[in-house]
Amino acid sequence: MRFVHKKFDRRGLRCVCCKGTHAPVPAASGKVSAVLLAAPLSVCLLAGTAILLRSSGPDLPPGVTAQAWSDAAAASRRNRGVPAEDCDVLITLARQASRAGRTKQALDCYSRIPPDHARLGLQAVFEDAVLRLECDLAAPAEYGFQYLLKQHQTGTVLSTRQLNVARRSLSLLYGLQMRTEERGEILRRLMQDRYADLHDARYYYFPSLMIWQNAWGAEKVESFLKLDPENRDLQNAAARYLTGFGKLSESRRTLLDLVQTDGSDLRTCAWLLECCYELDDWDTFQSVVRTLPPVTDTEPVVLTLMRGEWEMHQRRWTAAEFFFEALLKRDAANSQAVMGLAKAMENLGRIQERDQFLKRSLIIADLRVGLTAAVPGQIDAIKKVVAWCRELQMQEAAMTFDFFASVESVPNEVPNLNFP
Amino acid sequence: MVNLDKRNPVWSGEFVRQHWVWGCLLCLALLGCGQSSEQSTTTDRASSAPTAAEDVIAVQSRVAAGDVSESVLSGPAFRFRAEGAEKGFDFLRYDDAHGQERILEVMGGGAAAFDVDADGWLDIWMSNGCRLPVAQDTGETPGRLYRNDRFETWKDCSESSGLVQTGFAFGCAAGDLNEDGFEDLYIAAYGPNQLWINNGDGTFLQIVGEAIAAGQEWSSSVAFGDLNADQTLDIFVGTYVEESDTNPRLCNVGKPGIGAIGCPPAHFAGLADRLLLADGAGGFYDQSEQAGISRAAGKTLGVLIADLGGDARPEVYVANDGEANALWSQSTSGLQTEPASPVPKVEDMGLVSSTAFNEQGFAQGSMGIASADFDRNGGLDMFLTHFYGESNTLYENVSTETMILFRDRTRASGLGAPSLSRVGFGVASIDIDNNGWVDLVVANGHTNDLMWTPEKIPYRMQAQVFRNPGHGRFSDVSLEAGEYFQTPLLGRALAEADFNRDGRLDMVISHQQDGSVVLMNETSPAGNSLVLRLIGRRCTRTPIPARVTLSDAKPIQMDQLVGGGSYQACSANELHFGLGDRQGAKLTVQWPDGSVDDVPKVSKGWRILRQGEQSCWSIPF
């Protein structure tokens, strides 16, 4: 009778059943026995070696083989001239995966690099955010870009490219979602640092004169929403696009649902009021406007506008004047507010002021059309915008467009994945 | 160490590694649920970005979603049927289109419905383009005149009439300029305009003159009216933009296969309109500067002459493309400060009357103008058609004795949303079912083929028809109105007339790239109607503007014989009233010279009313 060692410990060296006390196999079947003994032993040895190596090596991202890891490490070493750290390998793997279209793997690799890594942390965050934007992962992309800007504000040095791409990407995201106030803040920083171009300037100074109802924007928001259906900002935006395309009843239904889930979201309230205004549905309008907190200078501009329109509807001209004036302090070329003030002044018997606002509305109307022609290279058109800005007492805007009239604009830098 | 994985734990490899079994099961379970909800969401939201292919689906979706304010009809279904070559009306406009979409070639032509031979049957004249530049025109594509042979057929009488319009023509106006009982024709063109006097024997004679030619500019729409109360019809010529037919302005938009196409109107300078006053001897003299209109250089596409202030004085409303519309009025804020002068001094009341912009303060595309008392409050309202992404605008007339004033009622009317995805041109305000409430028909079609852009904005577009139920909110009933309204086209000029004399108003619509059509109103049952042809005796024979009120109607019914209107079109110089079940009406007529006639009883049907008479003549059909 012979026993065969059945279970070996992790190191493959000792049978756990008998603790090695079983009698050895008789010599007559020594060769066979030796083979029989050696085979599992070899397997055990090999397995044990593998386990040892594995337990002491890097935690490989899914889909990344040890070979791939080591190739990446070698590549990194060749590039940098020094042995690669794990983060070097991860960013190399991420870039390779990204170029090959293996997005999940790329994002997984980026996510393993600590953002506070001295050398690669911010670059990884940057590349990760760019990739997420390319993949229509709007909220994570926004988070990443915002993280970079926060780091920049606390003194961390970002490259010019990182900063510009982060800002422009956020400007794009906010623009698509019609988060005008947040976009304005980004554009303001671009203007301050003199990295803004003509396109940025148009949106910064004249947000209410730019067309937001475009099919491409609506489709983009849909794509974002498919991947993040519970994202409230995206839900708000999708509903507003419905208003913009005239699907007022559907928009109202959607926005009412959103208000019911969170009535404190002022952007939802603003766009619901806007939709009700377009529908001439003053009953629903009233039910929402009564729940609003007091006006602030940080609330959505559309909300302030709708407050003014409500007062106009109630024939409370002085109150309407208050809201429209407050709005003009934030958006000096808001033509609806100017028209509202003209009507309010007329009803208050202040005819001279009415005429001033009407004159202003003429200039804004010309400006709105003229802005479409004010593109890089069209110096005359840009100079007309300068003149209109001066007539509207928008001196800073006049100076900015005057600057653009005298220089060639730098083209917008769009994110791409051509990283080194 | 900051764990960015907390941002999005789904992407965390560690998370998946630890929970992959449950994760797989959960994903499989959710996949079955998520698929259907995503699909419905996709379907719902896909229709928010209409494309040419999805246009009809988008409209149907709007109906299903309740965006069409009234899906239940309050009256008979509107029905229209298009006629064309099979009845002899075989007009296809030539615009020298070669794919570059120059601005000259995308604006389309004009149409006039008028009675050439005074037989009571309304005929049609269609303006035509030519090979560009105009100087090289060989006359191969003249305008066409179609005589209405008792509505059995349309006879092309272009050659026999002598009315041979060459060059690149746009809008037109018809009226009895020389007071001989036959309607004459004035044609707006790129280059010199043309005046054709009707000889009364089926032929026309062209009258030339420097003032008549109105310069070498691009004239778009034209309107007749007695603007200085001298009992002669004057001519207001709307002019569009400065453009060269030899060196057209092109903008490089990267259109595949073409590159640069015609620039949008914002890139062009506007032109001052022209006022041609009749000299009483058959001629005209250009008084634009003296009247004060030459100081304003707009981009006029639509012109309307009507008494908008209710003070028996005509105003001229000018629809300017992308700029403030103008309302030229002779009196300051409606007050009569001086008697009519040989040369009327006018001022632009557009801003103070709230008709320069929409209520948001936006200047809009402003192509076509329709006028009617839509709300039956006695004031002439206006409806303007606009560009893609802009809603058409309804201006309610709320003028007082001292002020011409309008109010933008687009939102409450329900006419805004359905027009956002359209480019509207010609427009008709007609009582389709003769129930006493005036409805609307709009001819749509883009100026540029943008299907190659990411936004895929539709090029050809369906026309629309809106029912006025009488409570202020129109409903889009295009889906039920007949095959014509389901056909995407490039609609342009639209003129209204009762061509077959069945008491229901029909239309002629000019298209680009497709044959023009006569659109027959076959709505049934339709109420009774009263069709009035007014003949001035002390005032101009074609009494523009004249105001007729059906004083026994409740609420009041009022209409005016206006000059111009629609887009580059001239509707029949008749007034049409839907009477519903009523057999007749009591009329009050205010003539352009200020005189008023009360006609105690007029029966339904076709009637001629001469100034100063208390009864009407009937037109035998």
Short mmCIF file of N, CA and C in Angstrom, two decimals, chain A residues 20-21 67 79 88 92 99 112 130 143 149 155 161 173 200 219-220 223 238 253 265 295 311 326 363-364 401 404:
data_model
loop_
_atom_site.label_atom_id
_atom_site.label_comp_id
_atom_site.label_asym_id
_atom_site.label_seq_id
_atom_site.Cartn_x
_atom_site.Cartn_y
_atom_site.Cartn_z
N GLY A 20 3.89 15.03 6.46
CA GLY A 20 5.13 14.39 5.97
C GLY A 20 5.45 13.06 6.64
N THR A 21 4.47 12.53 7.41
CA THR A 21 4.79 11.29 8.14
C THR A 21 4.44 10.02 7.35
N GLN A 67 3.84 41.01 -18.21
CA GLN A 67 4.74 41.33 -19.33
C GLN A 67 4.53 42.77 -19.77
N ASN A 79 12.79 56.33 -21.49
CA ASN A 79 12.41 57.74 -21.67
C ASN A 79 13.07 58.64 -20.64
N ASP A 88 5.08 55.84 -12.86
CA ASP A 88 5.57 56.00 -14.23
C ASP A 88 5.00 54.91 -15.12
N THR A 92 2.29 55.34 -18.21
CA THR A 92 2.66 54.83 -19.54
C THR A 92 1.59 53.85 -20.04
N ARG A 99 -4.49 55.25 -26.33
CA ARG A 99 -4.24 55.29 -27.79
C ARG A 99 -4.85 54.09 -28.48
N ARG A 112 -5.18 54.93 -10.41
CA ARG A 112 -4.26 54.35 -9.42
C ARG A 112 -3.10 55.27 -9.08
N VAL A 130 -9.41 64.65 -19.32
CA VAL A 130 -9.55 64.82 -20.76
C VAL A 130 -10.18 63.57 -21.38
N TYR A 143 -15.18 67.24 -12.45
CA TYR A 143 -14.52 67.14 -11.14
C TYR A 143 -13.01 67.23 -11.31
N LEU A 149 -7.96 73.24 -11.22
CA LEU A 149 -8.04 74.68 -11.02
C LEU A 149 -7.91 75.05 -9.55
N GLY A 155 -1.76 77.66 -5.47
CA GLY A 155 -0.34 77.91 -5.70
C GLY A 155 0.40 76.82 -6.43
N ARG A 161 -0.64 74.74 -20.77
CA ARG A 161 -1.56 73.90 -21.53
C ARG A 161 -2.59 73.26 -20.62
N LEU A 173 -18.16 72.44 -20.96
CA LEU A 173 -19.14 71.65 -20.19
C LEU A 173 -20.24 72.54 -19.63
N ASP A 200 -14.35 83.42 -26.47
CA ASP A 200 -14.56 83.51 -25.01
C ASP A 200 -15.13 84.88 -24.65
N GLU A 219 -27.78 67.12 -28.15
CA GLU A 219 -27.35 65.73 -28.35
C GLU A 219 -26.19 65.39 -27.42
N LYS A 220 -25.31 66.35 -27.21
CA LYS A 220 -24.17 66.10 -26.33
C LYS A 220 -24.65 65.85 -24.90
N SER A 223 -25.98 62.48 -24.56
CA SER A 223 -24.92 61.47 -24.44
C SER A 223 -24.38 61.42 -23.01
N ALA A 238 -31.11 69.06 -20.05
CA ALA A 238 -31.92 68.37 -21.06
C ALA A 238 -33.32 68.95 -21.12
N ARG A 253 -43.28 69.31 -17.78
CA ARG A 253 -43.48 68.07 -17.00
C ARG A 253 -42.17 67.66 -16.34
N ASP A 265 -33.31 73.71 -5.72
CA ASP A 265 -32.40 73.89 -6.86
C ASP A 265 -32.89 75.08 -7.66
N VAL A 295 -34.02 87.34 -3.57
CA VAL A 295 -33.09 87.42 -4.69
C VAL A 295 -31.67 87.65 -4.19
N GLU A 311 -43.31 90.35 -11.91
CA GLU A 311 -43.77 91.66 -11.43
C GLU A 311 -44.46 92.42 -12.56
N ALA A 326 -31.26 94.95 -11.24
CA ALA A 326 -30.33 94.01 -10.60
C ALA A 326 -29.72 93.09 -11.64
N ILE A 363 -29.42 99.42 -29.75
CA ILE A 363 -27.98 99.12 -29.83
C ILE A 363 -27.75 97.64 -29.57
N ILE A 364 -28.45 97.10 -28.57
CA ILE A 364 -28.27 95.68 -28.25
C ILE A 364 -28.73 94.81 -29.41
N PHE A 401 -12.52 93.97 -26.90
CA PHE A 401 -12.73 93.74 -28.32
C PHE A 401 -11.80 94.61 -29.16
N PHE A 404 -8.76 92.66 -29.48
CA PHE A 404 -8.88 91.59 -30.47
C PHE A 404 -8.88 92.12 -31.90
#
